[in-house]
Amino acid sequence: MRRVLLIAYFFPPVGGVGVERTLKHVTYLPALGWEPVVVTVANSGYRIVDPATEARIPAGVEIHRTGTAEPSHLRRALARLAGRSGAGSASLPGRSGDAASSSLGSRLRGAANGAWGATIPLVFWPDDQVLWAPGAIRAARRIHAAHPVDAVYSSSPPISGHLAARRVARAIGRPWIADFRDPWVDNAFARRLTPVHRAAQRALERRIVTDADRVVLSTARMRDQFAERYPGLADRFVWVPNGYDLADLDVPAADRADDGTFRLIYAGSLYAESELDLFLDGVELLLRRAPEVRDRLRVEFVGWFSQANAAIAARRFPAVAPIATQTGHVPRDRAIALQRSADAGLILISGIGNRALVATSKIYEYLGLDLPVLAVVPPGEVREILAGLDWGVSVDPTPEGVAAGIERIMELPRPDRPADPERRFERRALTERLAGLLDEIASS
């Protein structure tokens, strides 16, 4: 059996959807003739860490964890220090000037957050995990010296994983596959960079795709974009989508009240506030047009909200109560159980920037569960997937689109066929594609 070195920051116990792609490759590669050896992080600063996910790593997988220092580590340390230093000096209730002090404190916190957000991308380049890369490189070279590997694979984000893999592959003389789960250049969800940083970003991406033996992209549109950007390298760009694992989905449905309501679920993190605002605009429009929907519709957001979206929810959910609720991050099996008990799954992607490139991972889980889908998305990857399967309802990301889409999905009969009858998005089959690429580059 040949050995492949996988350099992946997102790996259990780090939680969230970014873990799934590499974890499933690790699960199914051994049956395809490749023994995975994982180099990952020991002390992630990512916001979701779920120790229970470690139970999903197949027994016997060789894993090496290396330390890192990240902005989130520093920020948490400063917050703890500030909490201790301020514990004995809080103002007494009712004293004059409390309101002014509170207002000044809010302004200072806002200014500090703004300065932090502007400074960190300049110091930690190309991403917050850049200080993880040197340890990952050293660990990878020790692994190869002790028991040689036949190929190297890396997954981004973070892009620092590709930088580590590039250095390792060149040092040990082994072929390398760079896997982009998300766009990096012109990512519509990322903070806008300075012109200098954007130029450096493009130069670094070119270096990665030039040196990698294969570049795997998670959406067909990303593959086509890379081929247009680097026409001389088009033959090395390969589409391997995300998917679902039927073994993971074998979870009983969560109990739900038999109250006749239609349950729409959004399973996953919600980053861009424009999408939540857009959806709530559509719900309010529908309620003005059909007030009885308030008693018939329930929308549950299951997953992490950005700080901005949490504020939007606090401000706007009461106006549509009891329709919209947020559960927060839950263990994976609980999230699947809630999806099983729902009537349809929700996808939200605004038309801002190049978000048409995005195919959020939740769509594949909905398909694996044969769950009808309401996709509030621009023309692009998600619509093409659903159209190819003749599944669900796709509408434009506008308030009118949201209102019309909710009405249509509530009236749509539950399909009596599988969403993906050919299992084209099943994880085992997708890992076979990766194994085929490994076979090619290792043989050549």
CSV table of C-alpha atoms in Angstrom, one decimal:
chain,number,residue,atom,x,y,z
A,1,MET,CA,0.0,0.0,0.0
A,2,ARG,CA,1.3,3.4,-0.9
A,3,ARG,CA,1.4,6.3,1.5
A,4,VAL,CA,0.0,9.8,1.0
A,5,LEU,CA,0.9,12.7,3.3
A,6,LEU,CA,-2.2,14.9,4.0
A,7,ILE,CA,-1.5,18.4,5.3
A,8,ALA,CA,-4.8,19.7,6.6
A,9,TYR,CA,-5.4,22.3,9.3
A,10,PHE,CA,-9.2,21.4,9.4
A,11,PHE,CA,-9.2,18.0,11.0
A,12,PRO,CA,-10.9,16.7,14.2
A,13,PRO,CA,-11.2,17.9,16.9
A,14,VAL,CA,-11.6,21.1,14.9
A,15,GLY,CA,-15.3,21.3,14.0
A,16,GLY,CA,-17.4,22.6,11.2
A,17,VAL,CA,-18.0,21.6,7.7
A,18,GLY,CA,-14.4,22.3,6.6
A,19,VAL,CA,-13.3,19.1,8.3
A,20,GLU,CA,-15.6,16.7,6.3
A,21,ARG,CA,-13.8,16.6,3.0
A,22,THR,CA,-10.4,15.6,4.3
A,23,LEU,CA,-11.9,13.3,7.0
A,24,LYS,CA,-13.8,11.4,4.3
A,25,HIS,CA,-10.7,11.0,2.1
A,26,VAL,CA,-8.8,9.6,5.1
A,27,THR,CA,-11.7,7.2,5.8
A,28,TYR,CA,-11.9,5.7,2.3
A,29,LEU,CA,-8.4,6.0,0.8
A,30,PRO,CA,-7.1,2.8,2.5
A,31,ALA,CA,-9.6,0.6,0.6
A,32,LEU,CA,-8.3,2.2,-2.6
A,33,GLY,CA,-4.6,1.4,-2.0
A,34,TRP,CA,-3.5,4.5,-0.2
A,35,GLU,CA,-2.5,4.8,3.5
A,36,PRO,CA,-3.2,8.3,4.7
A,37,VAL,CA,-0.7,10.0,7.1
A,38,VAL,CA,-2.1,13.3,8.5
A,39,VAL,CA,-0.3,16.4,9.6
A,40,THR,CA,-2.7,18.8,11.4
A,41,VAL,CA,-2.8,21.4,14.2
A,42,ALA,CA,-2.5,20.7,17.9
A,43,ASN,CA,-4.0,23.9,19.3
A,44,SER,CA,-6.3,25.4,16.8
A,45,GLY,CA,-7.6,28.9,17.4
A,46,TYR,CA,-10.7,28.2,15.2
A,47,ARG,CA,-14.0,29.2,16.8
A,48,ILE,CA,-15.5,25.6,16.6
A,49,VAL,CA,-13.6,22.8,18.4
A,50,ASP,CA,-15.6,19.6,19.0
A,51,PRO,CA,-13.7,16.8,20.8
A,52,ALA,CA,-16.5,14.4,19.9
A,53,THR,CA,-15.5,14.5,16.3
A,54,GLU,CA,-12.3,12.6,17.0
A,55,ALA,CA,-14.4,9.5,17.4
A,56,ARG,CA,-15.1,9.7,13.7
A,57,ILE,CA,-11.4,9.3,12.7
A,58,PRO,CA,-10.9,5.7,11.6
A,59,ALA,CA,-8.9,3.5,14.0
A,60,GLY,CA,-5.2,3.2,13.2
A,61,VAL,CA,-4.8,6.4,11.2
A,62,GLU,CA,-1.3,7.9,11.7
A,63,ILE,CA,-1.8,11.5,12.9
A,64,HIS,CA,0.9,14.1,13.7
A,65,ARG,CA,-0.2,17.4,15.4
A,66,THR,CA,1.9,20.5,15.5
A,67,GLY,CA,1.5,23.7,17.5
A,68,THR,CA,0.6,27.2,16.2
A,69,ALA,CA,0.2,30.8,17.4
A,70,GLU,CA,-2.8,32.6,16.0
A,71,PRO,CA,-4.4,36.0,16.4
A,72,SER,CA,-7.4,34.4,18.1
A,73,HIS,CA,-5.0,33.0,20.8
A,74,LEU,CA,-3.7,36.5,21.5
A,75,ARG,CA,-7.2,38.0,21.5
A,76,ARG,CA,-8.5,35.5,24.0
A,77,ALA,CA,-5.5,36.1,26.3
A,78,LEU,CA,-6.0,39.9,26.1
A,79,ALA,CA,-9.7,39.4,26.9
A,80,ARG,CA,-8.9,37.3,29.9
A,81,LEU,CA,-6.4,39.8,31.1
A,82,ALA,CA,-8.8,42.7,30.6
A,83,GLY,CA,-11.5,40.8,32.5
A,84,ARG,CA,-9.2,40.2,35.5
A,85,SER,CA,-7.9,43.8,35.6
A,86,GLY,CA,-11.4,45.2,35.4
A,87,ALA,CA,-13.0,42.9,38.0
A,88,GLY,CA,-12.4,45.1,41.0
A,89,SER,CA,-13.1,48.5,39.4
A,90,ALA,CA,-16.6,48.2,38.0
A,91,SER,CA,-18.8,51.3,38.5
A,92,LEU,CA,-21.5,51.1,41.0
A,93,PRO,CA,-25.1,51.1,39.7
A,94,GLY,CA,-26.8,54.5,39.8
A,95,ARG,CA,-23.7,56.6,39.9
A,96,SER,CA,-23.7,59.7,37.7
A,97,GLY,CA,-21.7,59.2,34.5
A,98,ASP,CA,-22.4,55.5,34.1
A,99,ALA,CA,-24.2,56.0,30.8
A,100,ALA,CA,-21.4,58.2,29.5
A,101,SER,CA,-18.8,55.6,30.6
A,102,SER,CA,-20.8,52.8,28.9
A,103,SER,CA,-21.0,54.8,25.7
A,104,LEU,CA,-17.3,55.6,25.8
A,105,GLY,CA,-16.5,52.0,26.4
A,106,SER,CA,-18.6,50.9,23.4
A,107,ARG,CA,-16.8,53.4,21.2
A,108,LEU,CA,-13.4,52.3,22.4
A,109,ARG,CA,-14.2,48.6,21.9
A,110,GLY,CA,-15.5,49.4,18.4
A,111,ALA,CA,-12.3,51.3,17.6
A,112,ALA,CA,-10.1,48.5,19.0
A,113,ASN,CA,-12.0,45.9,16.9
A,114,GLY,CA,-11.6,48.0,13.8
A,115,ALA,CA,-7.9,48.5,14.4
A,116,TRP,CA,-7.5,44.8,15.1
A,117,GLY,CA,-9.3,43.8,11.9
A,118,ALA,CA,-7.2,46.2,9.8
A,119,THR,CA,-3.9,45.2,11.3
A,120,ILE,CA,-4.1,41.4,11.6
A,121,PRO,CA,-4.2,40.7,7.8
A,122,LEU,CA,-1.1,42.9,7.4
A,123,VAL,CA,0.9,41.0,10.1
A,124,PHE,CA,-0.4,37.4,9.6
A,125,TRP,CA,0.0,36.7,5.9
A,126,PRO,CA,-1.3,34.9,3.9
A,127,ASP,CA,-3.7,33.9,6.7
A,128,ASP,CA,-4.1,33.6,10.5
A,129,GLN,CA,-2.5,30.1,10.4
A,130,VAL,CA,0.8,31.1,8.8
A,131,LEU,CA,2.7,30.3,12.0
A,132,TRP,CA,1.4,26.7,11.8
A,133,ALA,CA,3.2,26.1,8.5
A,134,PRO,CA,6.8,25.8,9.8
A,135,GLY,CA,5.9,23.1,12.3
A,136,ALA,CA,3.9,21.2,9.7
A,137,ILE,CA,6.9,21.3,7.3
A,138,ARG,CA,9.2,19.9,10.0
A,139,ALA,CA,6.8,17.2,11.0
A,140,ALA,CA,6.2,16.2,7.4
A,141,ARG,CA,9.9,15.9,6.7
A,142,ARG,CA,10.5,13.8,9.8
A,143,ILE,CA,7.6,11.5,8.7
A,144,HIS,CA,9.1,11.0,5.3
A,145,ALA,CA,12.6,10.3,6.7
A,146,ALA,CA,11.3,7.6,9.0
A,147,HIS,CA,8.9,6.0,6.5
A,148,PRO,CA,8.8,7.5,3.0
A,149,VAL,CA,5.5,8.7,1.5
A,150,ASP,CA,4.6,8.5,-2.2
A,151,ALA,CA,2.6,11.7,-2.6
A,152,VAL,CA,1.6,14.8,-0.8
A,153,TYR,CA,-2.0,16.3,-0.6
A,154,SER,CA,-3.0,19.6,1.0
A,155,SER,CA,-6.3,21.2,1.6
A,156,SER,CA,-7.2,24.9,1.9
A,157,PRO,CA,-8.3,27.1,3.5
A,158,PRO,CA,-6.0,28.0,5.1
A,159,ILE,CA,-3.7,28.7,2.2
A,160,SER,CA,-0.8,28.2,4.6
A,161,GLY,CA,-1.4,24.4,4.2
A,162,HIS,CA,-0.5,24.6,0.5
A,163,LEU,CA,2.6,26.6,1.3
A,164,ALA,CA,3.7,23.9,3.7
A,165,ALA,CA,2.9,21.1,1.2
A,166,ARG,CA,4.7,22.9,-1.6
A,167,ARG,CA,7.9,23.2,0.5
A,168,VAL,CA,7.6,19.5,1.6
A,169,ALA,CA,6.9,18.1,-1.9
A,170,ARG,CA,9.9,20.0,-3.3
A,171,ALA,CA,12.2,18.9,-0.5
A,172,ILE,CA,11.4,15.2,-0.6
A,173,GLY,CA,10.8,15.0,-4.4
A,174,ARG,CA,7.3,13.7,-4.3
A,175,PRO,CA,4.2,14.7,-6.4
A,176,TRP,CA,1.6,17.0,-4.9
A,177,ILE,CA,-2.1,17.6,-5.1
A,178,ALA,CA,-3.4,21.0,-3.9
A,179,ASP,CA,-7.1,21.0,-3.0
A,180,PHE,CA,-9.1,24.2,-2.9
A,181,ARG,CA,-12.3,23.8,-0.9
A,182,ASP,CA,-13.1,27.5,-1.4
A,183,PRO,CA,-11.8,30.3,-3.6
A,184,TRP,CA,-8.9,32.3,-2.2
A,185,VAL,CA,-8.4,35.0,-4.7
A,186,ASP,CA,-11.5,37.2,-5.0
A,187,ASN,CA,-13.3,35.2,-2.3
A,188,ALA,CA,-16.7,37.0,-2.0
A,189,PHE,CA,-16.9,36.2,1.8
A,190,ALA,CA,-13.4,37.5,2.7
A,191,ARG,CA,-12.4,40.9,4.0
A,192,ARG,CA,-11.3,43.3,1.2
A,193,LEU,CA,-7.6,43.5,1.0
A,194,THR,CA,-5.3,46.3,-0.1
A,195,PRO,CA,-4.1,46.4,-3.7
A,196,VAL,CA,-0.6,45.3,-2.6
A,197,HIS,CA,-2.1,42.3,-0.8
A,198,ARG,CA,-4.3,41.4,-3.7
A,199,ALA,CA,-1.3,41.4,-6.0
A,200,ALA,CA,0.6,39.2,-3.6
A,201,GLN,CA,-2.4,36.9,-3.3
A,202,ARG,CA,-2.6,36.4,-7.1
A,203,ALA,CA,1.2,35.8,-7.3
A,204,LEU,CA,1.1,33.2,-4.6
A,205,GLU,CA,-1.9,31.4,-6.1
A,206,ARG,CA,0.0,31.3,-9.4
A,207,ARG,CA,3.0,29.8,-7.7
A,208,ILE,CA,0.8,27.1,-6.0
A,209,VAL,CA,-1.0,26.0,-9.2
A,210,THR,CA,2.3,26.1,-11.2
A,211,ASP,CA,4.1,23.8,-8.8
A,212,ALA,CA,1.3,21.4,-7.9
A,213,ASP,CA,1.0,18.3,-10.1
A,214,ARG,CA,-2.8,18.5,-9.9
A,215,VAL,CA,-5.1,21.2,-8.5
A,216,VAL,CA,-8.5,19.9,-7.2
A,217,LEU,CA,-11.4,22.3,-7.1
A,218,SER,CA,-14.6,21.7,-5.1
A,219,THR,CA,-16.9,23.3,-7.7
A,220,ALA,CA,-17.1,23.1,-11.5
A,221,ARG,CA,-17.2,26.8,-11.7
A,222,MET,CA,-14.0,27.2,-9.7
A,223,ARG,CA,-12.3,24.7,-12.1
A,224,ASP,CA,-13.5,26.7,-15.1
A,225,GLN,CA,-12.3,30.0,-13.5
A,226,PHE,CA,-8.9,28.5,-12.8
A,227,ALA,CA,-8.6,27.2,-16.4
A,228,GLU,CA,-9.5,30.7,-17.7
A,229,ARG,CA,-7.0,32.4,-15.3
A,230,TYR,CA,-4.2,29.9,-16.2
A,231,PRO,CA,-4.9,28.6,-19.7
A,232,GLY,CA,-1.5,27.0,-20.0
A,233,LEU,CA,-2.2,24.8,-17.0
A,234,ALA,CA,-5.8,23.9,-17.7
A,235,ASP,CA,-5.1,20.2,-18.0
A,236,ARG,CA,-4.1,19.9,-14.3
A,237,PHE,CA,-7.4,21.4,-12.9
A,238,VAL,CA,-9.9,18.7,-11.7
A,239,TRP,CA,-13.3,19.1,-10.3
A,240,VAL,CA,-14.0,16.9,-7.2
A,241,PRO,CA,-17.1,18.1,-5.5
A,242,ASN,CA,-18.1,17.8,-1.9
A,243,GLY,CA,-20.7,15.2,-1.0
A,244,TYR,CA,-22.5,13.2,1.6
A,245,ASP,CA,-21.7,10.0,3.4
A,246,LEU,CA,-24.6,7.6,3.7
A,247,ALA,CA,-23.0,6.1,6.8
A,248,ASP,CA,-23.1,9.5,8.6
A,249,LEU,CA,-26.7,10.1,7.6
A,250,ASP,CA,-28.0,6.9,9.3
A,251,VAL,CA,-29.5,8.9,12.2
A,252,PRO,CA,-33.1,8.8,13.5
A,253,ALA,CA,-35.1,11.9,12.9
A,254,ALA,CA,-35.5,14.2,15.8
A,255,ASP,CA,-38.9,14.3,17.6
A,256,ARG,CA,-41.1,17.1,16.4
A,257,ALA,CA,-44.5,18.3,17.5
A,258,ASP,CA,-47.3,17.2,15.2
A,259,ASP,CA,-48.7,20.7,14.8
A,260,GLY,CA,-49.1,20.8,11.1
A,261,THR,CA,-46.4,23.4,10.6
A,262,PHE,CA,-43.9,23.3,7.7
A,263,ARG,CA,-40.4,23.0,9.0
A,264,LEU,CA,-37.6,24.7,6.9
A,265,ILE,CA,-34.1,24.2,8.2
A,266,TYR,CA,-30.8,26.0,7.6
A,267,ALA,CA,-28.0,23.7,8.7
A,268,GLY,CA,-24.6,25.3,9.0
A,269,SER,CA,-22.8,28.5,9.8
A,270,LEU,CA,-24.1,31.9,8.5
A,271,TYR,CA,-21.4,34.4,7.7
A,272,ALA,CA,-22.6,37.2,5.4
A,273,GLU,CA,-25.3,39.4,7.1
A,274,SER,CA,-26.7,40.4,3.7
A,275,GLU,CA,-28.1,36.9,3.3
A,276,LEU,CA,-30.0,36.8,6.7
A,277,ASP,CA,-31.3,40.4,6.1
A,278,LEU,CA,-32.4,39.4,2.6
A,279,PHE,CA,-34.2,36.3,3.9
A,280,LEU,CA,-36.0,38.1,6.6
A,281,ASP,CA,-37.1,40.8,4.1
A,282,GLY,CA,-38.7,38.1,2.1
A,283,VAL,CA,-40.4,36.5,5.1
A,284,GLU,CA,-41.9,39.9,6.1
A,285,LEU,CA,-43.0,40.5,2.5
A,286,LEU,CA,-44.8,37.1,2.6
A,287,LEU,CA,-46.4,37.8,5.9
A,288,ARG,CA,-47.9,41.1,4.6
A,289,ARG,CA,-49.2,39.1,1.6
A,290,ALA,CA,-50.4,36.0,3.5
A,291,PRO,CA,-50.6,36.6,7.3
A,292,GLU,CA,-51.8,33.1,7.9
A,293,VAL,CA,-48.2,31.8,7.1
A,294,ARG,CA,-47.1,33.0,10.5
A,295,ASP,CA,-49.0,30.0,12.0
A,296,ARG,CA,-47.9,27.5,9.3
A,297,LEU,CA,-44.1,28.1,8.8
A,298,ARG,CA,-41.2,27.5,11.1
A,299,VAL,CA,-37.6,28.2,10.0
A,300,GLU,CA,-34.8,26.9,12.3
A,301,PHE,CA,-31.2,28.0,11.8
A,302,VAL,CA,-28.9,25.3,13.2
A,303,GLY,CA,-25.3,26.5,13.4
A,304,TRP,CA,-23.0,29.4,14.2
A,305,PHE,CA,-23.9,33.0,13.4
A,306,SER,CA,-21.4,35.7,12.9
A,307,GLN,CA,-21.5,38.6,15.4
A,308,ALA,CA,-23.3,40.7,12.8
A,309,ASN,CA,-25.9,38.1,12.1
A,310,ALA,CA,-26.5,37.5,15.8
A,311,ALA,CA,-27.3,41.2,16.1
A,312,ILE,CA,-29.6,41.0,13.1
A,313,ALA,CA,-31.4,38.0,14.6
A,314,ALA,CA,-31.8,39.8,17.9
A,315,ARG,CA,-33.3,42.8,16.2
A,316,ARG,CA,-35.4,41.2,13.5
A,317,PHE,CA,-36.6,37.7,14.7
A,318,PRO,CA,-39.2,39.2,17.1
A,319,ALA,CA,-41.0,40.9,14.1
A,320,VAL,CA,-41.5,37.5,12.5
A,321,ALA,CA,-42.0,35.4,15.7
A,322,PRO,CA,-42.5,32.6,16.1
A,323,ILE,CA,-41.3,31.7,12.6
A,324,ALA,CA,-37.5,32.1,12.9
A,325,THR,CA,-35.3,30.6,15.6
A,326,GLN,CA,-31.6,29.9,16.0
A,327,THR,CA,-30.3,26.8,17.8
A,328,GLY,CA,-26.5,27.4,17.5
A,329,HIS,CA,-23.8,24.9,16.9
A,330,VAL,CA,-24.8,21.3,17.8
A,331,PRO,CA,-23.1,18.0,17.4
A,332,ARG,CA,-23.2,16.6,13.9
A,333,ASP,CA,-25.5,13.7,14.6
A,334,ARG,CA,-28.0,16.1,16.3
A,335,ALA,CA,-27.8,18.4,13.2
A,336,ILE,CA,-28.6,15.4,10.9
A,337,ALA,CA,-31.5,14.3,13.1
A,338,LEU,CA,-33.0,17.9,12.9
A,339,GLN,CA,-32.6,17.8,9.1
A,340,ARG,CA,-34.3,14.4,9.0
A,341,SER,CA,-37.3,15.9,10.8
A,342,ALA,CA,-37.6,18.9,8.6
A,343,ASP,CA,-39.8,19.3,5.5
A,344,ALA,CA,-37.1,21.1,3.5
A,345,GLY,CA,-33.6,22.5,3.6
A,346,LEU,CA,-32.7,26.1,3.0
A,347,ILE,CA,-29.7,27.5,1.2
A,348,LEU,CA,-28.9,31.2,1.2
A,349,ILE,CA,-26.3,32.8,-1.1
A,350,SER,CA,-26.7,36.5,-2.1
A,351,GLY,CA,-25.9,37.8,-5.5
A,352,ILE,CA,-23.0,39.9,-4.2
A,353,GLY,CA,-19.6,39.5,-5.8
A,354,ASN,CA,-18.6,36.1,-7.3
A,355,ARG,CA,-20.7,34.0,-4.9
A,356,ALA,CA,-22.1,32.1,-7.9
A,357,LEU,CA,-18.9,30.0,-7.6
A,358,VAL,CA,-20.0,28.7,-4.2
A,359,ALA,CA,-21.7,25.4,-3.6
A,360,THR,CA,-22.2,25.3,0.2
A,361,SER,CA,-21.6,21.8,1.6
A,362,LYS,CA,-25.0,21.7,3.2
A,363,ILE,CA,-26.6,21.1,-0.2
A,364,TYR,CA,-25.0,17.7,-0.4
A,365,GLU,CA,-26.2,16.7,3.0
A,366,TYR,CA,-29.7,17.7,2.0
A,367,LEU,CA,-29.4,15.6,-1.2
A,368,GLY,CA,-28.2,12.6,0.8
A,369,LEU,CA,-31.2,12.9,3.1
A,370,ASP,CA,-33.5,13.2,0.1
A,371,LEU,CA,-34.6,16.5,1.7
A,372,PRO,CA,-36.4,19.0,-0.6
A,373,VAL,CA,-34.4,22.1,-1.1
A,374,LEU,CA,-35.3,25.8,-1.2
A,375,ALA,CA,-32.2,27.5,-2.8
A,376,VAL,CA,-32.2,31.3,-2.6
A,377,VAL,CA,-29.2,31.7,-4.8
A,378,PRO,CA,-28.0,33.5,-7.9
A,379,PRO,CA,-27.5,31.6,-11.2
A,380,GLY,CA,-24.5,29.4,-10.6
A,381,GLU,CA,-23.2,26.2,-9.1
A,382,VAL,CA,-26.0,25.4,-6.8
A,383,ARG,CA,-28.7,26.0,-9.4
A,384,GLU,CA,-26.9,23.8,-11.9
A,385,ILE,CA,-26.6,21.0,-9.4
A,386,LEU,CA,-30.3,21.1,-8.5
A,387,ALA,CA,-31.3,21.4,-12.1
A,388,GLY,CA,-29.2,18.4,-13.1
A,389,LEU,CA,-31.0,16.4,-10.5
A,390,ASP,CA,-34.4,18.0,-11.1
A,391,TRP,CA,-34.7,18.7,-7.4
A,392,GLY,CA,-36.1,21.4,-5.2
A,393,VAL,CA,-37.0,25.0,-5.8
A,394,SER,CA,-34.4,27.7,-6.9
A,395,VAL,CA,-35.2,31.4,-6.7
A,396,ASP,CA,-33.4,34.7,-7.1
A,397,PRO,CA,-31.8,36.2,-4.0
A,398,THR,CA,-34.4,39.0,-3.7
A,399,PRO,CA,-37.2,39.5,-1.1
A,400,GLU,CA,-39.7,38.7,-3.8
A,401,GLY,CA,-37.8,35.5,-4.7
A,402,VAL,CA,-37.7,34.5,-1.0
A,403,ALA,CA,-41.4,35.1,-0.6
A,404,ALA,CA,-42.3,33.2,-3.8
A,405,GLY,CA,-39.9,30.4,-3.0
A,406,ILE,CA,-41.3,29.8,0.4
A,407,GLU,CA,-44.8,29.6,-1.0
A,408,ARG,CA,-43.7,27.1,-3.7
A,409,ILE,CA,-41.7,24.8,-1.4
A,410,MET,CA,-44.6,24.7,1.1
A,411,GLU,CA,-47.0,23.6,-1.7
A,412,LEU,CA,-44.6,21.1,-3.3
A,413,PRO,CA,-45.5,17.5,-2.7
A,414,ARG,CA,-42.7,15.5,-1.0
A,415,PRO,CA,-40.9,13.6,-3.8
A,416,ASP,CA,-41.2,9.8,-3.9
A,417,ARG,CA,-37.7,9.2,-5.4
A,418,PRO,CA,-34.1,9.7,-4.3
A,419,ALA,CA,-32.6,13.2,-4.8
A,420,ASP,CA,-29.4,11.7,-6.2
A,421,PRO,CA,-30.3,8.3,-7.7
A,422,GLU,CA,-26.9,7.6,-9.3
A,423,ARG,CA,-25.1,8.6,-6.0
A,424,ARG,CA,-22.8,10.9,-8.0
A,425,PHE,CA,-22.1,13.0,-4.8
A,426,GLU,CA,-21.5,10.1,-2.5
A,427,ARG,CA,-18.2,10.4,-0.6
A,428,ARG,CA,-16.9,6.9,-1.4
A,429,ALA,CA,-17.2,7.6,-5.1
A,430,LEU,CA,-15.6,11.0,-4.8
A,431,THR,CA,-12.6,9.6,-2.9
A,432,GLU,CA,-12.2,7.2,-5.8
A,433,ARG,CA,-11.6,10.2,-8.0
A,434,LEU,CA,-8.9,11.5,-5.7
A,435,ALA,CA,-7.3,8.0,-5.5
A,436,GLY,CA,-7.2,7.9,-9.3
A,437,LEU,CA,-5.4,11.2,-9.4
A,438,LEU,CA,-2.9,9.9,-6.8
A,439,ASP,CA,-2.3,6.8,-8.9
A,440,GLU,CA,-1.6,9.0,-11.9
A,441,ILE,CA,0.9,11.4,-10.3
A,442,ALA,CA,2.6,8.6,-8.3
A,443,SER,CA,3.0,6.5,-11.4
A,444,SER,CA,4.4,9.4,-13.5
